[in-house]
Tab-separated table of C-alpha atoms in Angstrom:
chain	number	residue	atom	x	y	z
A	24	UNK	CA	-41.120	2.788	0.874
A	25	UNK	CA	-44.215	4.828	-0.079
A	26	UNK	CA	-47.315	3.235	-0.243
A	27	UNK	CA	-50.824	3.167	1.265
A	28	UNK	CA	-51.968	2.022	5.175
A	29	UNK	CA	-54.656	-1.050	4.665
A	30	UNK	CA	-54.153	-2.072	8.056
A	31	UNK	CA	-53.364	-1.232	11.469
A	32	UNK	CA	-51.862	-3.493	14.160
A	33	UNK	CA	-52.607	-2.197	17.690
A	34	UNK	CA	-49.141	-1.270	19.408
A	35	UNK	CA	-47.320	-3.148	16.760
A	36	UNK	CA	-47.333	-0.861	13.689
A	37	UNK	CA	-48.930	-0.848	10.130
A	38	UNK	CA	-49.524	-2.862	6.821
A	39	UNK	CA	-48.866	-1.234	3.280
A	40	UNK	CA	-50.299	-1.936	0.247
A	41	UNK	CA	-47.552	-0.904	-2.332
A	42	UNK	CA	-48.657	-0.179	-6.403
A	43	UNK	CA	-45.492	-0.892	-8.311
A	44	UNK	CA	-42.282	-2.976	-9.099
A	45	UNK	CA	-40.636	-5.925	-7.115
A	46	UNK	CA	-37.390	-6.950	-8.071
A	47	UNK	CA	-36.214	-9.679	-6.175
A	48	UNK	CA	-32.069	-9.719	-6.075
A	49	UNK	CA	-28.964	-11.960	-5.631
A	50	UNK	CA	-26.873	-10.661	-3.027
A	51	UNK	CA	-26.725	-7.600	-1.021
A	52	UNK	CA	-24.842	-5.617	1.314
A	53	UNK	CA	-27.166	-5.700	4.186
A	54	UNK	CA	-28.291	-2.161	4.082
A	55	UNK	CA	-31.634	0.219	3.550
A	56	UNK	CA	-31.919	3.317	1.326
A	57	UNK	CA	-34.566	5.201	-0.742
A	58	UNK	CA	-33.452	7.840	-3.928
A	59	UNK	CA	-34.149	8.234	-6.753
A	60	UNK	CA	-33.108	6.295	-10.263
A	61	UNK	CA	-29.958	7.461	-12.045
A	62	UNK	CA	-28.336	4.878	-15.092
A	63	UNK	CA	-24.771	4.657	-14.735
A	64	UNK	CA	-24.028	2.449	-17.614
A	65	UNK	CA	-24.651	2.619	-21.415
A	66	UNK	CA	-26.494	-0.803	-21.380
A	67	UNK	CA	-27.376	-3.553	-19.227
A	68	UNK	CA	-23.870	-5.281	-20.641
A	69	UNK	CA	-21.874	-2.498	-19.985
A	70	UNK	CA	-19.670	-1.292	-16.683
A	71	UNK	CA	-20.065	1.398	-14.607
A	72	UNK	CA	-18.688	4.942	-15.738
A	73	UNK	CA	-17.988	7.247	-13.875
A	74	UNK	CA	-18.081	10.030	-16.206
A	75	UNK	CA	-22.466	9.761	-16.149
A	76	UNK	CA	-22.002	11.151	-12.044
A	77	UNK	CA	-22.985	14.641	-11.903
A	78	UNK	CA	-23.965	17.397	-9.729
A	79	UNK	CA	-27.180	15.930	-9.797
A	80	UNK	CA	-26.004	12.279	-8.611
A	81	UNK	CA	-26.165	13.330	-5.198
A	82	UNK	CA	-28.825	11.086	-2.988
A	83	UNK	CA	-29.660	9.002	-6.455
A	84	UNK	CA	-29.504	5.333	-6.527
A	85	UNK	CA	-27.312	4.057	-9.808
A	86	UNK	CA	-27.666	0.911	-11.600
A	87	UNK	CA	-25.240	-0.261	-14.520
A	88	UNK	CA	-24.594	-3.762	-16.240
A	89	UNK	CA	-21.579	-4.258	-13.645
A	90	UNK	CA	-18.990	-2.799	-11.490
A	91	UNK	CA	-14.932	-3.874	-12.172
A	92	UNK	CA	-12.952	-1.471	-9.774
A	93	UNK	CA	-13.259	-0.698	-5.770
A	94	UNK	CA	-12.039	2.550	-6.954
A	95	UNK	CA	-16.058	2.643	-8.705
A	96	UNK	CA	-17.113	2.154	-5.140
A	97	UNK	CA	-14.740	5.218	-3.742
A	98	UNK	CA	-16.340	7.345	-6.633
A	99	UNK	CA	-20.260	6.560	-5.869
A	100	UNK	CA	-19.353	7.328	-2.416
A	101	UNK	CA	-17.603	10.578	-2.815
A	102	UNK	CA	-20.641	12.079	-5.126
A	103	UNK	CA	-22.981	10.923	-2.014
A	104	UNK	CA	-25.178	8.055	-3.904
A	105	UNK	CA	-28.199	6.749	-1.832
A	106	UNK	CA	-27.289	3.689	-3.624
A	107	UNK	CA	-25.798	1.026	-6.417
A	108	UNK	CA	-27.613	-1.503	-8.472
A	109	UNK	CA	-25.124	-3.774	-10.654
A	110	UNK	CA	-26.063	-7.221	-12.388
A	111	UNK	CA	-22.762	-8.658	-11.702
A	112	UNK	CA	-19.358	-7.865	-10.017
A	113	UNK	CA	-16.365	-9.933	-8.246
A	114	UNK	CA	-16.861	-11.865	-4.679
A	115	UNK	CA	-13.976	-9.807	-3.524
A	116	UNK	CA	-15.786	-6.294	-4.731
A	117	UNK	CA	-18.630	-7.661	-2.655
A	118	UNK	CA	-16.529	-7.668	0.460
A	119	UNK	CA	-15.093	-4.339	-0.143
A	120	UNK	CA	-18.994	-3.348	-0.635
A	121	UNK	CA	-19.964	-4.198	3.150
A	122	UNK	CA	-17.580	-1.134	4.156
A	123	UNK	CA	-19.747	1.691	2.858
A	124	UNK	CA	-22.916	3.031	4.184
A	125	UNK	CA	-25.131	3.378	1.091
A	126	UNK	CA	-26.166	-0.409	0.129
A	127	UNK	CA	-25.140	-2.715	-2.966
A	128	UNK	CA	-27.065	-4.702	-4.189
A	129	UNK	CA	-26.613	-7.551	-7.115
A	130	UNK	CA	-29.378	-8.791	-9.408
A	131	UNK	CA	-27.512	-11.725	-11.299
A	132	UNK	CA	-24.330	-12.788	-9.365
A	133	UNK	CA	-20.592	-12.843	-8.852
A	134	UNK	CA	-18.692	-11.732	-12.482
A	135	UNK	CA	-19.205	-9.602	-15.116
A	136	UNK	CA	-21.924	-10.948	-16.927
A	137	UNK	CA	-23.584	-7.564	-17.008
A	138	UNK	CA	-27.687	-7.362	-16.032
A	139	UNK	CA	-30.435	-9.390	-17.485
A	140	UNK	CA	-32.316	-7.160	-19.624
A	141	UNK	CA	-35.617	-7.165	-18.735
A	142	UNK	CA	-34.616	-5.949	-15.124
A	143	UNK	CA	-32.472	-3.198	-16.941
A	144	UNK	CA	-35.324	-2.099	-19.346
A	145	UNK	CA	-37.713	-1.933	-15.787
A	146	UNK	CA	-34.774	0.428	-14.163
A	147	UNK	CA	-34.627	2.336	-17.375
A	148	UNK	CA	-38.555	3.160	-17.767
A	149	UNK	CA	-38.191	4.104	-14.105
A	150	UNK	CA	-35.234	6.616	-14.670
A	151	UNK	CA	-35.820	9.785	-12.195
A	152	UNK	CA	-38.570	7.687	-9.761
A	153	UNK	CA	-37.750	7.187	-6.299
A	154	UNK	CA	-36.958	3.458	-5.676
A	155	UNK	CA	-36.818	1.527	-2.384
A	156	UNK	CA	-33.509	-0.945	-1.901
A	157	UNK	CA	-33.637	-3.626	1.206
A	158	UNK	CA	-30.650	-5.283	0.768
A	159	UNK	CA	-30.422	-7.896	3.214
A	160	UNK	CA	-30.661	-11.449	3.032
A	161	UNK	CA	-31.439	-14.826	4.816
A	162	UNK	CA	-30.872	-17.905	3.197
A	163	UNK	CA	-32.507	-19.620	6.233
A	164	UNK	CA	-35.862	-17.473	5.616
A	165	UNK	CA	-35.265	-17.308	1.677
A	166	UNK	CA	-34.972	-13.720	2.479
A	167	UNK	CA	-33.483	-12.086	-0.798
A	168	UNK	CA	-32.709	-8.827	-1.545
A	169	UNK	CA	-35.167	-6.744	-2.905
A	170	UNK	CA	-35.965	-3.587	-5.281
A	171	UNK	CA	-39.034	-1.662	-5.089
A	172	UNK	CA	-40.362	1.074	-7.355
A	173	UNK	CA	-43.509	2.777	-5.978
A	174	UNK	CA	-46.015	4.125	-8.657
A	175	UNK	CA	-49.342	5.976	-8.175
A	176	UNK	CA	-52.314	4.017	-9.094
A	177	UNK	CA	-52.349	5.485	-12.159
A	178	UNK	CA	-49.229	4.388	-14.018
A	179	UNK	CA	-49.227	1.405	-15.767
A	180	UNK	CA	-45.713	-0.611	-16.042
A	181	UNK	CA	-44.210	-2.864	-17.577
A	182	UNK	CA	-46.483	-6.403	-17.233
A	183	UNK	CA	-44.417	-8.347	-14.771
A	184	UNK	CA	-45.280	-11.644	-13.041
A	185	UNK	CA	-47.244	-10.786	-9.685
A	186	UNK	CA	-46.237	-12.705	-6.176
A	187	UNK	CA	-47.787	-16.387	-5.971
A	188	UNK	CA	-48.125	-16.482	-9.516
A	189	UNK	CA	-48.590	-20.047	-10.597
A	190	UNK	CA	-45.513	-21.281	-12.971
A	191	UNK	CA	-47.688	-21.814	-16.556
A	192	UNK	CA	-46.515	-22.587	-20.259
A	193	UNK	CA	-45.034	-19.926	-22.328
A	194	UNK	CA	-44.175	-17.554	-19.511
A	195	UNK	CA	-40.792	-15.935	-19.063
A	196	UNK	CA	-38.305	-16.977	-16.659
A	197	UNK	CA	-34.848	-15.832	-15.335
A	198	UNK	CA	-31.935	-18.089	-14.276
A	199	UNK	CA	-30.541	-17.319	-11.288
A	200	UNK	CA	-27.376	-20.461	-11.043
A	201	UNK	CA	-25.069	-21.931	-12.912
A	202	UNK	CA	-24.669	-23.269	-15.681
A	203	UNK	CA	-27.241	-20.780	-17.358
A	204	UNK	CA	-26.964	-17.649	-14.698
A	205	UNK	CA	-29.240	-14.950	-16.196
A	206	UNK	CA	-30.312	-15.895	-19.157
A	207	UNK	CA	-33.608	-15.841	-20.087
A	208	UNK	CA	-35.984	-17.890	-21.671
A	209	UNK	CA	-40.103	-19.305	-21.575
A	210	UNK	CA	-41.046	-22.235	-20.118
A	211	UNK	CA	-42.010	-24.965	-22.648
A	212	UNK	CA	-43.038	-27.826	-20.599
A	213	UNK	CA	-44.679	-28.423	-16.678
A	214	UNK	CA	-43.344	-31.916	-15.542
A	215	UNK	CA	-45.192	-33.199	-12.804
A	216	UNK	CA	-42.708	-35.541	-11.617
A	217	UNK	CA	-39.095	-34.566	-10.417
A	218	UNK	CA	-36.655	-35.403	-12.636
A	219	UNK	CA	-33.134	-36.183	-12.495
A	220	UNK	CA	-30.712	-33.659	-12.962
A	221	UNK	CA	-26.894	-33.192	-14.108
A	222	UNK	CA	-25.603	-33.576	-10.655
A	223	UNK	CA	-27.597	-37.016	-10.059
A	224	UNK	CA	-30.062	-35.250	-8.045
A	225	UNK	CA	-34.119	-35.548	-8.347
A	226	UNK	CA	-35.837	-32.420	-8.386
A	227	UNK	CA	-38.923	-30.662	-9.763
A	228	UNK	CA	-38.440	-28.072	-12.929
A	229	UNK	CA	-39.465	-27.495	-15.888
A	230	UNK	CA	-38.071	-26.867	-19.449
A	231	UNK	CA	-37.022	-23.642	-20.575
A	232	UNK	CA	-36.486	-22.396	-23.937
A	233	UNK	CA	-33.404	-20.092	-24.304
A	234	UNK	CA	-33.105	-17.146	-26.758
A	235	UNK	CA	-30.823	-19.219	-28.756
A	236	UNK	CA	-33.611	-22.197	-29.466
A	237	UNK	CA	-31.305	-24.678	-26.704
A	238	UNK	CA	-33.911	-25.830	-24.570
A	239	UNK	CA	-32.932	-26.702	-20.565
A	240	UNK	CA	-33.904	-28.458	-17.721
A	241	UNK	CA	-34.203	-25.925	-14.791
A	242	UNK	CA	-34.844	-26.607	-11.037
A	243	UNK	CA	-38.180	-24.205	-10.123
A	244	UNK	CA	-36.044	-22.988	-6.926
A	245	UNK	CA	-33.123	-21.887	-10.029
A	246	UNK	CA	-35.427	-19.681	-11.894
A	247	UNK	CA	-37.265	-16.232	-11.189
A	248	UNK	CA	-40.863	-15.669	-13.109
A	249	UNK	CA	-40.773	-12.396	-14.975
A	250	UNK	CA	-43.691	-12.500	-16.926
């Protein structure tokens, strides 16, 4: 990942200070790659075609709304992709995933739900940029997967939520489990108390209002701050 030196450790190695994007995932295939950003996929709803791979797709990371077929995977790997970025696709298309070299990586979950579309719009304004995937993951570290688009000091993106930022009223959240898996909504209400959830369970959240007007209680360790 490109980004600037702001600190050296003696015999150890360096610390960057990266200007750009963070997209934190949902599963990965345990892998590393750098390209840059192709769209495979009409809209962040949408699966994978094939027919957007072109001469050009070679050492380009694609994203799309999902992926449905391992025969998807045998195409990306036969036009040489540095990578694949899908919202959704099956546990057993995960599996086949660990086989090939160039890393998968997931930002909503198991299905075919498609992307949430704020992180497609980000991949979209970023189309022909060179992006960073790290695609492990550690659920003993919280270690997710994770996207990241470099941009010079200059550039200006999309206003997304910075690291450590403080959950407040009114700002945008994505749902990363079930029953409300990437939808998207604003917070509405801070409680300062846990509270008791469907499963019987006490635990701190807050309420989120969905597109639709439904408003839901949602665990703070089930939701991602976007904005």
């Amino acid at each position: 990942v490109r980004g600037y030196v702001n600190n050296v450790i003696a015999h150890r190695g360096v610390g960057l200070e990266i200007n750009g994007t963070l997209i934190q995932a949902i599963w990965g295939s345990g892998k590393e790659s750098v390209g840059r950003l192709k769209m495979g996929s009409q809209d962040e709803k949408s699966e994978f075609a094939a027919a957007t791979l072109d001469k050009e797709s070679h050492g380009t990371i694609i994203f799309a709304g999902f992926l449905k077929d391992k025969s998807s995977l045998d195409i990306l790997d036969q036009n040489g992709v540095k990578g694949l970025i899908v919202g959704s696709m099956s546990a057993e298309l995960c599996a086949a995933a660990n086989q090939y070299t160039y890393p998968v990586i997931l930002t909503d979950g198991i299905g075919a739900t498609g992307m949430t579309q704020p992180i497609f719009n980000l991949l979209q304004e970023a189309l022909g940029q060179e992006a960073s995937l790290f695609a492990q993951a550690n659920l003993s570290t919280g270690q997710r997967p994770e996207i990241i688009i470099p941009l010079p000091a200059t550039v200006n993106p999309t206003p997304m939520a910075q690291p450590g930022t403080k959950l407040a009223l009114g700002q945008t959240v994505r749902i990363i489990r079930a029953p409300y898996t990437g939808q998207v909504g604003k917070v509405s209400r801070l409680y300062e108390r846990a509270k008791s959830t469907n499963l019987g369970t006490r635990i701190a959240g807050a309420d989120v209002t969905l597109r639709d007007g439904q408003v839901v209680y949602v665990p703070y360790t089930n939701m991602d701050l976007l904005s």
